[in-house]
PDB file of C-alpha atoms in Angstrom:
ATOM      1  CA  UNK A   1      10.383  28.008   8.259  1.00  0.00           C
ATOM      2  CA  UNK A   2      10.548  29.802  11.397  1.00  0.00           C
ATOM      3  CA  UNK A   3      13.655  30.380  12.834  1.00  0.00           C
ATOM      4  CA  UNK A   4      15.795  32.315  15.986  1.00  0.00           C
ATOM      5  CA  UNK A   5      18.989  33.312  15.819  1.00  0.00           C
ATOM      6  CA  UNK A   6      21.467  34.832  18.490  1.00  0.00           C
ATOM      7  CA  UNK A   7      24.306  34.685  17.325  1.00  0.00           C
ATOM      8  CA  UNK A   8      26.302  35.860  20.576  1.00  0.00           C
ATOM      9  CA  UNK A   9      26.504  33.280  22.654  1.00  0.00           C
ATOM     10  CA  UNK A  10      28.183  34.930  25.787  1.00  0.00           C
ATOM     11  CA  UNK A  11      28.937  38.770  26.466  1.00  0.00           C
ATOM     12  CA  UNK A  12      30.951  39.549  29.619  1.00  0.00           C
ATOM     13  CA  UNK A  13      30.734  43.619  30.770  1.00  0.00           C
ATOM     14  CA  UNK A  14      31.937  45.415  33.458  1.00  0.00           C
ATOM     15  CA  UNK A  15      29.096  47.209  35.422  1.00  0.00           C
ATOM     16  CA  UNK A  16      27.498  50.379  34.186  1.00  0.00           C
ATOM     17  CA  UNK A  17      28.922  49.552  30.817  1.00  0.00           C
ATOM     18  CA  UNK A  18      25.818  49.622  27.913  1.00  0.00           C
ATOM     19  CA  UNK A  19      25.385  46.373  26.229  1.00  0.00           C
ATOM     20  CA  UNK A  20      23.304  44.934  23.517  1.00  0.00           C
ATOM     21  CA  UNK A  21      21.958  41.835  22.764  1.00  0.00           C
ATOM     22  CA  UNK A  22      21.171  40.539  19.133  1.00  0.00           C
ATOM     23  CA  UNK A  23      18.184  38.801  17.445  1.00  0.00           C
ATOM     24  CA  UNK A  24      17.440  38.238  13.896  1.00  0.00           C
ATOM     25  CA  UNK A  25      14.482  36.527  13.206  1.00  0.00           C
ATOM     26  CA  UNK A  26      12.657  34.426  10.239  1.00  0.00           C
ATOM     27  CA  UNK A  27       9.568  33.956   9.630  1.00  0.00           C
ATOM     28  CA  UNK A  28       7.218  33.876   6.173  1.00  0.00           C
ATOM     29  CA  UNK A  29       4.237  34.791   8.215  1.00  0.00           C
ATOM     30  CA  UNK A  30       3.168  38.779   8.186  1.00  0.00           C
ATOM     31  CA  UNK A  31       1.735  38.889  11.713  1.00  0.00           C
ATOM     32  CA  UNK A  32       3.713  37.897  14.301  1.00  0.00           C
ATOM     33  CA  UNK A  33       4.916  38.283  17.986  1.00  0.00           C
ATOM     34  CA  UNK A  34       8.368  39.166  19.202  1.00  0.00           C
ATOM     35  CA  UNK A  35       9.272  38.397  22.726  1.00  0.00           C
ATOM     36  CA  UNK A  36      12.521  38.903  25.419  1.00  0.00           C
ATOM     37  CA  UNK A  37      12.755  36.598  28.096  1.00  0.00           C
ATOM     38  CA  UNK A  38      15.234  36.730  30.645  1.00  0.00           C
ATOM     39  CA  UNK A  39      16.506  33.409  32.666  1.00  0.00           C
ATOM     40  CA  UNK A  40      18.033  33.805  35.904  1.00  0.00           C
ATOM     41  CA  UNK A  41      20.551  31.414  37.697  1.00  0.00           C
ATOM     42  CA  UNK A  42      17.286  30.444  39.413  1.00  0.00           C
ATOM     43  CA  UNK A  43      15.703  28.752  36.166  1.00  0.00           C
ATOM     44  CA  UNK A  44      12.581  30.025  35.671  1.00  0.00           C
ATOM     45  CA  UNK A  45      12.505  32.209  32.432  1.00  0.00           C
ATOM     46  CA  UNK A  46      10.776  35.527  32.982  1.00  0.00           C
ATOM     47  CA  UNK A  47       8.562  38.161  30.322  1.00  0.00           C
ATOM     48  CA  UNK A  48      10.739  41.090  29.626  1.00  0.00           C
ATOM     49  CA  UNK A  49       8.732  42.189  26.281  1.00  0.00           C
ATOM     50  CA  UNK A  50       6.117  41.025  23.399  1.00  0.00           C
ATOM     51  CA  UNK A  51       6.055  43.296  20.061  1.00  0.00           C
ATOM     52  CA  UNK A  52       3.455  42.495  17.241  1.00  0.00           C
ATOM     53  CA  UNK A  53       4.795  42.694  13.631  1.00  0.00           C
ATOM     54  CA  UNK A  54       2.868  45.555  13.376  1.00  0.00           C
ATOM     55  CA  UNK A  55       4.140  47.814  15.708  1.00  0.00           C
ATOM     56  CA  UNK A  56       7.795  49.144  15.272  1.00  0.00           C
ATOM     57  CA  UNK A  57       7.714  51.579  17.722  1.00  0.00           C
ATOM     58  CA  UNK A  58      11.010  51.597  19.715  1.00  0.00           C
ATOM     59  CA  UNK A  59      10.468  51.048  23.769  1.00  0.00           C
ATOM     60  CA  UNK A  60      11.795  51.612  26.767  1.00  0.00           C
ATOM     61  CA  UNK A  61      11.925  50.654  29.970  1.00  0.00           C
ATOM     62  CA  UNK A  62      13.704  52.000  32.640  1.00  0.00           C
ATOM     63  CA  UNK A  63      17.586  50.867  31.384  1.00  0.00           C
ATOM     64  CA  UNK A  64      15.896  48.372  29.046  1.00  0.00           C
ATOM     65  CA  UNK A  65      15.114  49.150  25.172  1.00  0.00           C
ATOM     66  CA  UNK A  66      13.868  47.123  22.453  1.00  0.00           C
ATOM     67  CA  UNK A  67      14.891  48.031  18.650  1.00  0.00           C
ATOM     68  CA  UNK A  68      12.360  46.183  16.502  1.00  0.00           C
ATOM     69  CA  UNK A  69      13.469  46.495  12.426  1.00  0.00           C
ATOM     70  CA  UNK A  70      11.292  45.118   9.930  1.00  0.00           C
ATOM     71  CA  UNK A  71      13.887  45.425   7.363  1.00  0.00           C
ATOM     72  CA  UNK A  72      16.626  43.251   8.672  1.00  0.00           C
ATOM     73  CA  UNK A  73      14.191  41.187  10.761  1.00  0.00           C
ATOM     74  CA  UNK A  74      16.135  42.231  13.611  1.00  0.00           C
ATOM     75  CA  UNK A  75      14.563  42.907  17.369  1.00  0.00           C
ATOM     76  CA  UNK A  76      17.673  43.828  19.592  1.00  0.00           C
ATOM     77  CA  UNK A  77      17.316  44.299  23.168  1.00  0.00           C
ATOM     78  CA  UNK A  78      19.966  47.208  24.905  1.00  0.00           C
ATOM     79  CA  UNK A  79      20.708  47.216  28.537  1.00  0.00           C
ATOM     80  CA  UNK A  80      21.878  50.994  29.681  1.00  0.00           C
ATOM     81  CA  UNK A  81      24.231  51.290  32.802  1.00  0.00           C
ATOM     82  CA  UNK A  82      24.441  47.266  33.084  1.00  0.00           C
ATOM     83  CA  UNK A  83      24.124  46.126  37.482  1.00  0.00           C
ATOM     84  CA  UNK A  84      25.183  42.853  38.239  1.00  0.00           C
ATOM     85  CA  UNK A  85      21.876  41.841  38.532  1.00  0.00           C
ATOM     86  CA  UNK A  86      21.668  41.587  35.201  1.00  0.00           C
ATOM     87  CA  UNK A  87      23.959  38.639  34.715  1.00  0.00           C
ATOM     88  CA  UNK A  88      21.269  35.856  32.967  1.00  0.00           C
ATOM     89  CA  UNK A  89      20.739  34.444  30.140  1.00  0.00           C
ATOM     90  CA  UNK A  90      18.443  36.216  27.773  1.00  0.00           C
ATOM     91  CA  UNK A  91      16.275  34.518  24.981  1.00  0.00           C
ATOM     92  CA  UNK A  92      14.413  35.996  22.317  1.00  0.00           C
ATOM     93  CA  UNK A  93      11.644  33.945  20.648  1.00  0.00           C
ATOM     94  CA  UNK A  94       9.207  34.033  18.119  1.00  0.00           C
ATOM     95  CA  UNK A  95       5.765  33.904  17.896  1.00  0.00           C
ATOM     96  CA  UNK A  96       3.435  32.957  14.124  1.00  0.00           C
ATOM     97  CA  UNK A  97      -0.333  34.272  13.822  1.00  0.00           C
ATOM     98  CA  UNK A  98      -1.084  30.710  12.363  1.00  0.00           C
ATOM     99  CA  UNK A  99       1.104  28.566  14.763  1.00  0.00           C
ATOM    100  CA  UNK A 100       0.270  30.982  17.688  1.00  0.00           C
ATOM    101  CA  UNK A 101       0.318  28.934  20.843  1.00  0.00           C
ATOM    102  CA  UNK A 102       3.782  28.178  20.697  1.00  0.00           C
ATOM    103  CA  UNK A 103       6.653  30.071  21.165  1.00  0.00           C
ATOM    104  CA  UNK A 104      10.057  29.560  18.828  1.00  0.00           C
ATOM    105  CA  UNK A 105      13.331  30.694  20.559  1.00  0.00           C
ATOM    106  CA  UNK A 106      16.673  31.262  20.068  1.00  0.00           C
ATOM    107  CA  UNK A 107      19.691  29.591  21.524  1.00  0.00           C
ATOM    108  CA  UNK A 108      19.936  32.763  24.321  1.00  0.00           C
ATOM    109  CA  UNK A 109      23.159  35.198  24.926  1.00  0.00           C
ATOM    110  CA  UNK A 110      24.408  34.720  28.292  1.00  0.00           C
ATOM    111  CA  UNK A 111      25.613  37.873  30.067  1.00  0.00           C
ATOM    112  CA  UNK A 112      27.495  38.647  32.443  1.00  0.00           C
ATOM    113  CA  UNK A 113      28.226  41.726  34.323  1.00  0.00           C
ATOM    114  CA  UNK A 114      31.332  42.378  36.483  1.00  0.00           C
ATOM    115  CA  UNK A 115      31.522  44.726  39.344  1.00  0.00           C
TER     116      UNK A 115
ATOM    117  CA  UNK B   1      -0.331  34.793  43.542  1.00  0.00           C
ATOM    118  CA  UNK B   2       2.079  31.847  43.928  1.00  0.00           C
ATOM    119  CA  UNK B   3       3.553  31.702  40.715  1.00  0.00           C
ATOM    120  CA  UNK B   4       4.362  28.046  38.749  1.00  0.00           C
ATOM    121  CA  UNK B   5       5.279  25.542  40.551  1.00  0.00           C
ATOM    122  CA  UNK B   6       6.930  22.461  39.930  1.00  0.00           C
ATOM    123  CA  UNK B   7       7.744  19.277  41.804  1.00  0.00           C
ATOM    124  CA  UNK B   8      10.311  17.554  42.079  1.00  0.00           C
ATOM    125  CA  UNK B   9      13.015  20.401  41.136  1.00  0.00           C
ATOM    126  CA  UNK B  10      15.680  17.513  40.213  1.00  0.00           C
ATOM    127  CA  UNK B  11      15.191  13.787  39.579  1.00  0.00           C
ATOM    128  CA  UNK B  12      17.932  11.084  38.761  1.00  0.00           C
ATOM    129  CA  UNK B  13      16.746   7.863  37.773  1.00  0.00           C
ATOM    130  CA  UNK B  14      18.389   4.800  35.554  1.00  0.00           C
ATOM    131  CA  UNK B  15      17.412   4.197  32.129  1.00  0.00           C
ATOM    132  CA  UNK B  16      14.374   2.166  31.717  1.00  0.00           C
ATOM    133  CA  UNK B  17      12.747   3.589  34.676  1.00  0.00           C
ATOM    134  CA  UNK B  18       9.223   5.577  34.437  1.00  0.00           C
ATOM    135  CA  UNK B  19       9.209   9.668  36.203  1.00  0.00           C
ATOM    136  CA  UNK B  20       6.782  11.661  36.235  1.00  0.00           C
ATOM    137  CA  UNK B  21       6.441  15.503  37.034  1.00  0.00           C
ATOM    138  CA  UNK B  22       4.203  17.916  38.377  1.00  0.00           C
ATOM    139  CA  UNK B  23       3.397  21.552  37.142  1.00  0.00           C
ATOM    140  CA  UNK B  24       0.934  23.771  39.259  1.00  0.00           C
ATOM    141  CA  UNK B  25       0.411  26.589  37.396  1.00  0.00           C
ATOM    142  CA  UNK B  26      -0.933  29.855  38.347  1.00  0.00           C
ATOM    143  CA  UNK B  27      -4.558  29.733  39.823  1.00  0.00           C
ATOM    144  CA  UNK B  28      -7.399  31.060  37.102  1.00  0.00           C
ATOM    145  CA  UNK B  29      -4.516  30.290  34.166  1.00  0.00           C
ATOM    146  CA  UNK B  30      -6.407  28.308  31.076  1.00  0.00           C
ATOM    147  CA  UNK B  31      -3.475  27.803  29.295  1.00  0.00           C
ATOM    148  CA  UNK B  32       0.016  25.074  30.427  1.00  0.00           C
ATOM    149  CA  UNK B  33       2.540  24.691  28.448  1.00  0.00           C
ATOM    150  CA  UNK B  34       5.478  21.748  28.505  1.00  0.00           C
ATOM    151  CA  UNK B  35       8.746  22.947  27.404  1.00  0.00           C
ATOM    152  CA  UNK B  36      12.070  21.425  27.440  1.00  0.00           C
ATOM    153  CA  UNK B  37      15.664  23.228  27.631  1.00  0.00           C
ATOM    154  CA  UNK B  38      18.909  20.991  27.215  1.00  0.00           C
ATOM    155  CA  UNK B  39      22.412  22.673  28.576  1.00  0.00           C
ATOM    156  CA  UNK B  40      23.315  25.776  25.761  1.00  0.00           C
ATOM    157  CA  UNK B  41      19.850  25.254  24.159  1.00  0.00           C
ATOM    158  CA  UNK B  42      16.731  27.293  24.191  1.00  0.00           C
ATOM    159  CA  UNK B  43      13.557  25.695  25.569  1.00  0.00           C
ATOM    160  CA  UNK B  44      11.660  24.004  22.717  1.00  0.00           C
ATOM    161  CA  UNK B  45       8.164  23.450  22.559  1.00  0.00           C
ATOM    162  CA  UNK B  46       6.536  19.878  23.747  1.00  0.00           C
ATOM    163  CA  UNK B  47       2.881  20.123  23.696  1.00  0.00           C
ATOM    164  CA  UNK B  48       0.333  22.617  25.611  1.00  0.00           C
ATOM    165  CA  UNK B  49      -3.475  22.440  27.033  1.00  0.00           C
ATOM    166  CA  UNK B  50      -6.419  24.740  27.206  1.00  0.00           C
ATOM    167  CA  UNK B  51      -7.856  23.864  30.290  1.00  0.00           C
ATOM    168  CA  UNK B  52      -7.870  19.943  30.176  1.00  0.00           C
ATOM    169  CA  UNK B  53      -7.843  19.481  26.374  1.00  0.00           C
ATOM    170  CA  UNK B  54      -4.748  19.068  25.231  1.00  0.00           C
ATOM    171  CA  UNK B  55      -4.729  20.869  22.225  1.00  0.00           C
ATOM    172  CA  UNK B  56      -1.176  20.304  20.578  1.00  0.00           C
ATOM    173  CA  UNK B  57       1.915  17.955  20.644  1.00  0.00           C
ATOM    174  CA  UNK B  58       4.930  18.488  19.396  1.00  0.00           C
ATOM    175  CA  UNK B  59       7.012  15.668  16.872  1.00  0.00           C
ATOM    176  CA  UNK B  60       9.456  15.706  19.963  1.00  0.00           C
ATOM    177  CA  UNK B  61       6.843  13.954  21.906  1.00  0.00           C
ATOM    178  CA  UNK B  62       7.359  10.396  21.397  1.00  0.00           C
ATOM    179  CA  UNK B  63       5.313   7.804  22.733  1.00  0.00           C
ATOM    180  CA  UNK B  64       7.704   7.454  25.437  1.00  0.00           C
ATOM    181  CA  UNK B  65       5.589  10.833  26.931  1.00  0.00           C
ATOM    182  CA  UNK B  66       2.151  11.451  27.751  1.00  0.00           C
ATOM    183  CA  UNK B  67       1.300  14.538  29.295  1.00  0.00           C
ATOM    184  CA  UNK B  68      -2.284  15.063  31.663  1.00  0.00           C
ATOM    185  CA  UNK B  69      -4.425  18.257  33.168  1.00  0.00           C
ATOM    186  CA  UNK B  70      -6.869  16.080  34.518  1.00  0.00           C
ATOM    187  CA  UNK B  71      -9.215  19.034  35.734  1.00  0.00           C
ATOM    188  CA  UNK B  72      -8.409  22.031  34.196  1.00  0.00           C
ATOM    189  CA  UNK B  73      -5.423  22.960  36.714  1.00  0.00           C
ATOM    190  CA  UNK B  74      -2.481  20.775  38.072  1.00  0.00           C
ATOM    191  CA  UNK B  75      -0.744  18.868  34.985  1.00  0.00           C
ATOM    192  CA  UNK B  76       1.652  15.882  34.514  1.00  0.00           C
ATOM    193  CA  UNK B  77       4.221  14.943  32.364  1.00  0.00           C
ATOM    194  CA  UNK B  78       5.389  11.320  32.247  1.00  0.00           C
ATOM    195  CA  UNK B  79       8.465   9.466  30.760  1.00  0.00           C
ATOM    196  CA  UNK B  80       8.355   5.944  30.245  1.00  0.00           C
ATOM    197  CA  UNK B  81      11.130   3.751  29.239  1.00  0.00           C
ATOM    198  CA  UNK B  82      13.693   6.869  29.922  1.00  0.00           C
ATOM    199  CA  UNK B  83      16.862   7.278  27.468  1.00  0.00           C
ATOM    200  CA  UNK B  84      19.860   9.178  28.543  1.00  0.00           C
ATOM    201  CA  UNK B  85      18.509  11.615  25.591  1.00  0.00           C
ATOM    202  CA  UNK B  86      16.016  12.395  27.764  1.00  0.00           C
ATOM    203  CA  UNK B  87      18.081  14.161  29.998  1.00  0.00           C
ATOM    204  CA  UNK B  88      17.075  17.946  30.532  1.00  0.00           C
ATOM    205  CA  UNK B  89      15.191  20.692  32.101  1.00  0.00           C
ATOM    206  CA  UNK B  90      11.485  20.404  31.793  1.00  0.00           C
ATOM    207  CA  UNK B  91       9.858  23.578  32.385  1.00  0.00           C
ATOM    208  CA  UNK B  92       6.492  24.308  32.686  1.00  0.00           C
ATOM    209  CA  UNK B  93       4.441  27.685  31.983  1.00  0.00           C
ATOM    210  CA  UNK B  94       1.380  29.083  32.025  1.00  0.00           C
ATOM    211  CA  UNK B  95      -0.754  32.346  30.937  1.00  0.00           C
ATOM    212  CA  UNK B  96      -4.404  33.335  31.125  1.00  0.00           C
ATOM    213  CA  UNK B  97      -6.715  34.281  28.514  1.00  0.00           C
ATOM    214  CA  UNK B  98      -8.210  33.331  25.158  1.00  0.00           C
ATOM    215  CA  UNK B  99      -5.780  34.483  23.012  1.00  0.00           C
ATOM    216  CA  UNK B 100      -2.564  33.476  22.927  1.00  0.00           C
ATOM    217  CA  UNK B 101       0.864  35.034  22.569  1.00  0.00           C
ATOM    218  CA  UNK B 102       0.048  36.268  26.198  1.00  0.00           C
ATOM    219  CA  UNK B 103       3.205  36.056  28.417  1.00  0.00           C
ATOM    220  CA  UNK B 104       3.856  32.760  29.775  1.00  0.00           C
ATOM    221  CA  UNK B 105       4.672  32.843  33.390  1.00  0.00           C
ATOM    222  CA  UNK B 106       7.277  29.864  34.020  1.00  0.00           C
ATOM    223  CA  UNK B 107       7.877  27.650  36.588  1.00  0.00           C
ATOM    224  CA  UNK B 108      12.193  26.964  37.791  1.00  0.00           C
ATOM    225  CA  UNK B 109      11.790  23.439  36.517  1.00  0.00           C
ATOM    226  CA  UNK B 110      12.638  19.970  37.086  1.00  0.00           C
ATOM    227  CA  UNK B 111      15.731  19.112  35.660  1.00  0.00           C
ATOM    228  CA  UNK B 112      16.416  15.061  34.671  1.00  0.00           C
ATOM    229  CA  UNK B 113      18.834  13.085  35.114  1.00  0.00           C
ATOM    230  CA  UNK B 114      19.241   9.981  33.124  1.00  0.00           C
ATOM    231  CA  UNK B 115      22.021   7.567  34.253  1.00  0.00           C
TER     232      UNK B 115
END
């Protein structure tokens, strides 16, 4: 069965602190697609990152980085030099090759960062 | 580009009443999708078209819910009979393209309100 799991369900920071969130995924499927979405006090949830199974490659993005690990089925997602603007909730979810027009996610980490 | 938009952003009604919401999704997107997100919950999967076919529905559609794209762009989602269980966010998202696992570009949502 596929499943999401973040198991931090609120992280509060002071600004510029680093800070990472945590996603362990499960899935019997070998291809598969890894996404970050961030949701705003606004509501509508918006595409940080997708990540085939395939591809491991670390990335970065300007003070966002992704950490995909095969091995402990594992896809964490570090903010550098946290703003305030970064206070959301973030969800990571989980994609299946044969179930691929849904997306599964996880229960989100909400963030918060203090001036 | 207007981004998703849906109408009304909140609705309260009284159980045993019929709503009914609106998603416009991004012009030239092929692809809506119906989620819905109660409080501390990620959004879970409802059902999702490819133009006007509706292509998949998820067990937590009852037959309480019927969701339209009439012509391929605006679609509607429908309650009937509404239970206080009903109450939540109902988000709407959409993505272009033939594949899937494409980002979905969400709308802020309409959240419900079941007395």
């Amino acid at each position: 069965a596929q499943k999401v799991t973040q198991a931090q369900t609120e992280i509060s920071v002071v600004e510029k602190e680093d800070v990472t969130l945590d996603c362990v995924y499960e899935t019997r499927d070998t291809t598969y697609y890894l996404f970050w979405y961030k949701q705003p006090p606004s509501g509508e949830l918006v595409f940080l990152i997708r990540r085939n199974s395939f591809d491991e490659q670390n990335e970065i993005s300007g003070r966002y980085s992704w950490n995909f690990q095969k091995s402990t089925s594992s896809f964490n997602f570090t903010i550098t030099a946290s703003q305030v603007v970064d206070s959301a909730v973030y969800f990571c979810a989980l994609s299946e090759a044969w179930n691929t027009d849904k997306l599964i996610f996880g229960t989100g980490t909400r963030l918060q960062v203090f001036p | 580009d207007t981004g998703v938009s849906q109408d009304p952003r909140h609705k309260i009604t009284k159980r045993g009443q019929n709503v009914t919401f609106r998603c416009d999704p991004i012009s030239e997107h092929n692809r809506l999708y119906w989620y819905r997100q109660t409080l501390g919950q990620g959004p879970e999967f409802l059902t999702y078209f490819q133009n006007e076919a509706q292509l998949e529905k998820s067990r937590l559609l009852s037959d309480r819910f019927s969701a339209e794209r009439p012509k391929g762009s605006f679609s509607t989602l429908e309650i009937q009979r509404t239970e206080q269980g009903d109450s939540a966010m109902y988000l709407c998202a959409s993505s272009l393209g033939a594949a899937a696992n494409e980002k979905l570009f969400f709308g802020s949502g309409t959240q419900l309100s079941v007395l």
